[in-house]
């Protein structure tokens, strides 16, 4: 089932994205499709499985490799500059261990967008990905590259980090094309983002990129304002929000399979509880 006027927006949040994976799998299993999806950070890294139509894949590889030091570890950070190992996550895993379906991704007409933050300007960059190649993986990696635990990603003459810094919930971007949007959040409704801490560490690590430091310092204000806007769109009937009822039990980095499974199950339940609303929203 698809409504050509309804897109889907996937917030990031590092491993909180496992909640989003649970939501996505319920939608895919019920045959719900979208003309376009925009994902930020983990919403990009996990959301690409919507376009490749691979329910269960995100949960499967996170359960299988959450304790693998190549996937995510301090050792990887020290050796490569990336907490989430770039080669393992964006080469070994999708091309050898848990195959990402390149053919379906390319043939699926759904637009798939990722959000990155340009470290020179501190502004969001929106990149459409139509087929899987090295650039595609690099754009997704850029979107999910969190400051302090990731290297700056250089691609096509630009330099980028985590899209969540500049546009954590890109609903306004999607509203340029679509009248209505389903928005998947990874924080509960009463969540209020606090200022980043410690800012001195960001200033030191990103001293070459002052506009990026400013974006990080202002992120909490922009994020909270965008959440207010999202909820206002829900009140007007232009957005349907799926989010956890309480803070998720998972950390930004998670090595415990039982916690990953629990977070995924919470995402599934949130989507299943909203199925009647989702179908009504799509049919309206």
Short mmCIF file of C-alpha atoms in Angstrom, two decimals:
data_model
loop_
_atom_site.label_atom_id
_atom_site.label_comp_id
_atom_site.label_asym_id
_atom_site.label_seq_id
_atom_site.Cartn_x
_atom_site.Cartn_y
_atom_site.Cartn_z
CA UNK A 1 0.00 0.00 0.00
CA UNK A 2 1.34 3.41 -0.97
CA UNK A 3 0.07 6.97 -1.06
CA UNK A 4 2.06 9.12 -3.54
CA UNK A 5 1.57 12.13 -1.27
CA UNK A 6 3.05 10.55 1.87
CA UNK A 7 6.79 10.31 2.59
CA UNK A 8 8.64 8.89 5.56
CA UNK A 9 11.23 10.60 7.77
CA UNK A 10 13.66 8.57 9.91
CA UNK A 11 15.43 10.27 12.80
CA UNK A 12 18.88 9.08 13.86
CA UNK A 13 20.23 8.44 17.35
CA UNK A 14 23.03 5.89 16.92
CA UNK A 15 21.86 2.50 18.22
CA UNK A 16 18.43 3.92 19.07
CA UNK A 17 17.94 3.32 15.36
CA UNK A 18 17.23 -0.31 16.25
CA UNK A 19 13.80 0.97 17.35
CA UNK A 20 13.35 2.40 13.85
CA UNK A 21 14.35 -0.97 12.37
CA UNK A 22 11.48 -2.59 14.25
CA UNK A 23 9.07 0.00 12.87
CA UNK A 24 10.39 -0.46 9.32
CA UNK A 25 10.08 -4.23 9.44
CA UNK A 26 6.42 -4.07 10.42
CA UNK A 27 5.74 -1.65 7.56
CA UNK A 28 7.57 -3.83 5.03
CA UNK A 29 5.84 -6.98 6.23
CA UNK A 30 2.47 -5.27 5.83
CA UNK A 31 3.29 -4.14 2.29
CA UNK A 32 3.49 -0.44 3.15
CA UNK A 33 5.70 1.45 0.70
CA UNK A 34 6.57 5.09 0.17
CA UNK A 35 7.48 7.29 -2.79
CA UNK A 36 10.38 8.73 -0.78
CA UNK A 37 12.33 8.25 2.44
CA UNK A 38 14.85 10.53 4.12
CA UNK A 39 17.13 9.14 6.80
CA UNK A 40 19.55 10.81 9.18
CA UNK A 41 22.56 9.08 10.73
CA UNK A 42 21.29 5.68 11.93
CA UNK A 43 18.08 6.49 10.06
CA UNK A 44 20.20 6.49 6.91
CA UNK A 45 22.38 3.48 7.77
CA UNK A 46 19.37 1.36 8.71
CA UNK A 47 16.75 3.06 6.54
CA UNK A 48 18.42 2.03 3.30
CA UNK A 49 16.94 -1.43 3.95
CA UNK A 50 13.53 0.04 3.17
CA UNK A 51 14.65 0.65 -0.41
CA UNK A 52 16.30 -2.77 -0.67
CA UNK A 53 13.18 -4.33 0.91
CA UNK A 54 15.07 -6.48 3.42
CA UNK A 55 13.00 -6.82 6.61
CA UNK A 56 14.93 -8.41 9.45
CA UNK A 57 18.36 -7.58 8.08
CA UNK A 58 19.17 -4.73 10.50
CA UNK A 59 18.28 -6.82 13.55
CA UNK A 60 20.10 -9.85 12.22
CA UNK A 61 23.48 -8.26 11.60
CA UNK A 62 23.36 -6.22 14.80
CA UNK A 63 22.68 -9.34 16.85
CA UNK A 64 25.39 -11.27 15.01
CA UNK A 65 28.13 -8.65 15.15
CA UNK A 66 27.40 -6.36 18.11
CA UNK A 67 30.33 -7.91 20.00
CA UNK A 68 32.66 -7.94 17.01
CA UNK A 69 35.45 -5.41 17.57
CA UNK A 70 35.54 -4.70 13.84
CA UNK A 71 31.94 -3.49 13.97
CA UNK A 72 32.08 -1.11 16.94
CA UNK A 73 34.79 -0.78 19.57
CA UNK A 74 37.28 1.51 21.24
CA UNK A 75 39.95 -0.56 19.52
CA UNK A 76 38.48 0.41 16.14
CA UNK A 77 38.43 4.06 17.23
CA UNK A 78 42.09 3.97 18.24
CA UNK A 79 43.25 2.06 15.16
CA UNK A 80 41.13 3.74 12.47
CA UNK A 81 39.67 6.93 13.94
CA UNK A 82 36.14 5.49 13.68
CA UNK A 83 34.25 3.86 16.56
CA UNK A 84 32.13 2.04 13.96
CA UNK A 85 34.72 0.44 11.68
CA UNK A 86 34.31 1.97 8.23
CA UNK A 87 35.64 -0.93 6.18
CA UNK A 88 33.76 -3.57 8.17
CA UNK A 89 30.43 -1.69 8.31
CA UNK A 90 30.39 -0.41 4.73
CA UNK A 91 32.28 -3.10 2.83
CA UNK A 92 32.75 -6.42 4.60
CA UNK A 93 29.31 -6.56 6.20
CA UNK A 94 27.06 -5.57 3.24
CA UNK A 95 29.16 -7.24 0.52
CA UNK A 96 30.29 -10.45 2.24
CA UNK A 97 28.62 -11.27 5.57
CA UNK A 98 25.00 -10.10 5.30
CA UNK A 99 24.48 -9.21 1.67
CA UNK A 100 22.78 -5.92 0.90
CA UNK A 101 20.47 -6.33 -2.11
CA UNK A 102 21.92 -3.87 -4.60
CA UNK A 103 19.58 -4.93 -7.41
CA UNK A 104 16.37 -4.33 -5.46
CA UNK A 105 17.75 -1.03 -4.11
CA UNK A 106 18.37 0.17 -7.67
CA UNK A 107 15.10 -1.10 -9.14
CA UNK A 108 12.90 0.24 -6.32
CA UNK A 109 11.51 3.60 -7.54
CA UNK A 110 11.40 5.01 -3.99
CA UNK A 111 13.60 8.05 -3.60
CA UNK A 112 16.11 7.54 -0.81
CA UNK A 113 17.77 10.61 0.70
CA UNK A 114 20.41 10.92 3.40
CA UNK A 115 21.32 14.02 5.40
CA UNK A 116 24.92 14.97 6.15
CA UNK A 117 26.36 18.08 7.78
CA UNK A 118 28.88 20.07 5.74
CA UNK A 119 31.68 20.69 8.23
CA UNK A 120 32.80 23.88 6.47
CA UNK A 121 29.41 25.60 6.53
CA UNK A 122 27.73 23.74 9.39
CA UNK A 123 24.66 23.41 7.12
CA UNK A 124 22.76 20.27 6.07
CA UNK A 125 23.45 18.57 2.77
CA UNK A 126 20.75 16.33 1.27
CA UNK A 127 21.98 13.56 -1.01
CA UNK A 128 19.77 11.29 -3.09
CA UNK A 129 21.01 7.72 -3.52
CA UNK A 130 19.61 5.71 -6.43
CA UNK A 131 22.05 2.81 -6.66
CA UNK A 132 24.62 1.10 -4.48
CA UNK A 133 28.26 1.86 -5.21
CA UNK A 134 31.24 3.12 -3.23
CA UNK A 135 29.84 6.67 -3.22
CA UNK A 136 26.49 5.42 -1.88
CA UNK A 137 28.14 3.71 1.08
CA UNK A 138 30.35 6.74 1.69
CA UNK A 139 27.36 9.11 1.80
CA UNK A 140 25.61 6.84 4.30
CA UNK A 141 28.79 6.65 6.38
CA UNK A 142 29.07 10.44 6.33
CA UNK A 143 25.49 10.79 7.55
CA UNK A 144 26.22 8.44 10.46
CA UNK A 145 29.70 9.72 11.39
CA UNK A 146 29.30 11.15 14.89
CA UNK A 147 31.76 13.89 15.93
CA UNK A 148 34.58 12.86 18.30
CA UNK A 149 34.25 9.16 17.44
CA UNK A 150 34.46 9.43 13.64
CA UNK A 151 36.77 10.90 11.05
CA UNK A 152 35.52 13.65 8.77
CA UNK A 153 34.29 12.00 5.56
CA UNK A 154 35.51 13.50 2.28
CA UNK A 155 33.49 12.87 -0.87
CA UNK A 156 33.05 14.67 -4.20
CA UNK A 157 35.04 17.66 -3.01
CA UNK A 158 33.04 18.11 0.21
CA UNK A 159 33.69 17.23 3.85
CA UNK A 160 30.92 15.90 6.05
CA UNK A 161 29.87 14.50 9.44
CA UNK A 162 26.67 13.39 11.18
CA UNK A 163 23.54 14.79 9.55
CA UNK A 164 21.85 14.93 12.93
CA UNK A 165 23.97 17.95 13.87
CA UNK A 166 22.27 20.22 11.32
CA UNK A 167 18.89 18.58 10.59
CA UNK A 168 18.00 15.76 12.97
CA UNK A 169 14.38 15.45 11.77
CA UNK A 170 14.23 16.64 8.14
CA UNK A 171 10.46 17.00 7.90
CA UNK A 172 10.68 20.43 6.28
CA UNK A 173 12.87 18.95 3.55
CA UNK A 174 10.26 16.29 2.83
CA UNK A 175 7.43 18.80 2.90
CA UNK A 176 8.94 20.41 -0.19
CA UNK A 177 7.64 17.38 -2.08
CA UNK A 178 4.97 15.70 0.01
CA UNK A 179 1.84 16.99 1.69
CA UNK A 180 2.01 14.44 4.51
CA UNK A 181 4.72 12.44 6.22
CA UNK A 182 5.14 9.60 8.65
CA UNK A 183 7.88 10.57 11.11
CA UNK A 184 9.76 7.95 13.15
CA UNK A 185 11.38 9.45 16.25
CA UNK A 186 13.74 7.63 18.61
CA UNK A 187 13.00 9.71 21.71
CA UNK A 188 9.69 9.83 23.62
CA UNK A 189 7.26 12.71 23.27
CA UNK A 190 8.35 14.53 26.39
CA UNK A 191 12.05 14.51 25.51
CA UNK A 192 13.90 17.85 25.59
CA UNK A 193 17.44 17.96 24.24
CA UNK A 194 20.07 19.59 26.43
CA UNK A 195 23.17 21.52 25.26
CA UNK A 196 26.10 19.44 24.06
CA UNK A 197 28.75 18.70 26.66
CA UNK A 198 31.65 19.13 26.86
CA UNK A 199 31.83 21.87 24.23
CA UNK A 200 35.54 22.44 24.87
CA UNK A 201 36.23 18.97 23.48
CA UNK A 202 34.27 19.68 20.30
CA UNK A 203 36.09 23.00 19.90
CA UNK A 204 39.42 21.27 20.23
CA UNK A 205 38.63 18.30 17.98
CA UNK A 206 36.95 20.44 15.29
CA UNK A 207 39.06 23.59 15.56
CA UNK A 208 39.52 23.62 11.78
CA UNK A 209 35.73 23.79 11.34
CA UNK A 210 34.35 26.70 13.42
CA UNK A 211 30.94 26.62 11.68
CA UNK A 212 30.58 22.98 12.63
CA UNK A 213 31.36 23.82 16.27
CA UNK A 214 28.68 26.53 16.15
CA UNK A 215 26.18 24.03 14.71
CA UNK A 216 26.91 21.61 17.57
CA UNK A 217 26.52 24.39 20.14
CA UNK A 218 23.12 25.34 18.66
CA UNK A 219 21.94 21.83 17.97
CA UNK A 220 19.73 21.45 21.05
CA UNK A 221 17.80 24.64 20.22
CA UNK A 222 17.26 23.63 16.59
CA UNK A 223 16.33 20.10 17.57
CA UNK A 224 13.75 21.13 20.16
CA UNK A 225 12.23 23.68 17.76
CA UNK A 226 11.96 21.04 15.04
CA UNK A 227 10.27 18.60 17.40
CA UNK A 228 7.73 21.31 18.30
CA UNK A 229 7.12 21.80 14.59
CA UNK A 230 6.70 18.06 14.00
CA UNK A 231 4.08 17.85 16.75
CA UNK A 232 2.30 20.89 15.33
CA UNK A 233 2.13 19.12 11.96
CA UNK A 234 0.66 16.11 13.73
CA UNK A 235 -2.05 18.34 15.20
CA UNK A 236 -2.89 19.67 11.74
CA UNK A 237 -3.12 16.16 10.30
CA UNK A 238 -0.04 16.52 8.09
CA UNK A 239 2.20 14.18 10.07
CA UNK A 240 1.84 10.84 11.81
CA UNK A 241 4.43 10.24 14.54
CA UNK A 242 5.74 6.87 15.67
CA UNK A 243 7.98 7.09 18.75
CA UNK A 244 8.77 5.19 21.94
CA UNK A 245 6.56 5.72 24.96
CA UNK A 246 9.58 6.08 27.25
CA UNK A 247 13.36 6.40 26.91
CA UNK A 248 14.79 3.41 25.07
CA UNK A 249 16.94 0.99 27.08
CA UNK A 250 19.74 1.02 24.52
CA UNK A 251 22.91 3.11 24.56
CA UNK A 252 24.48 5.01 21.69
CA UNK A 253 26.81 2.01 21.49
CA UNK A 254 25.44 -1.39 22.46
CA UNK A 255 27.15 -4.77 22.81
CA UNK A 256 24.35 -6.72 24.50
CA UNK A 257 22.15 -8.75 22.11
CA UNK A 258 19.27 -8.91 24.60
CA UNK A 259 19.10 -5.09 24.76
CA UNK A 260 19.18 -4.84 20.96
CA UNK A 261 16.34 -7.38 20.72
CA UNK A 262 14.28 -5.55 23.36
CA UNK A 263 14.70 -2.21 21.59
CA UNK A 264 13.76 -3.76 18.25
CA UNK A 265 10.66 -5.33 19.82
CA UNK A 266 9.63 -1.92 21.20
CA UNK A 267 9.82 -0.53 17.67
CA UNK A 268 7.68 -3.35 16.32
CA UNK A 269 5.09 -2.85 19.05
CA UNK A 270 4.96 0.91 18.45
CA UNK A 271 4.26 0.29 14.76
CA UNK A 272 1.76 -2.49 15.36
CA UNK A 273 -0.15 -0.35 17.85
CA UNK A 274 -0.39 2.37 15.19
CA UNK A 275 -1.32 0.19 12.21
CA UNK A 276 -4.94 1.33 12.08
CA UNK A 277 -3.82 4.98 12.18
CA UNK A 278 -1.12 4.32 9.60
CA UNK A 279 -3.52 2.77 7.09
CA UNK A 280 -6.06 5.52 7.70
CA UNK A 281 -3.34 8.16 7.23
CA UNK A 282 -2.29 6.57 3.94
CA UNK A 283 -5.85 6.23 2.65
CA UNK A 284 -6.95 9.76 3.56
#
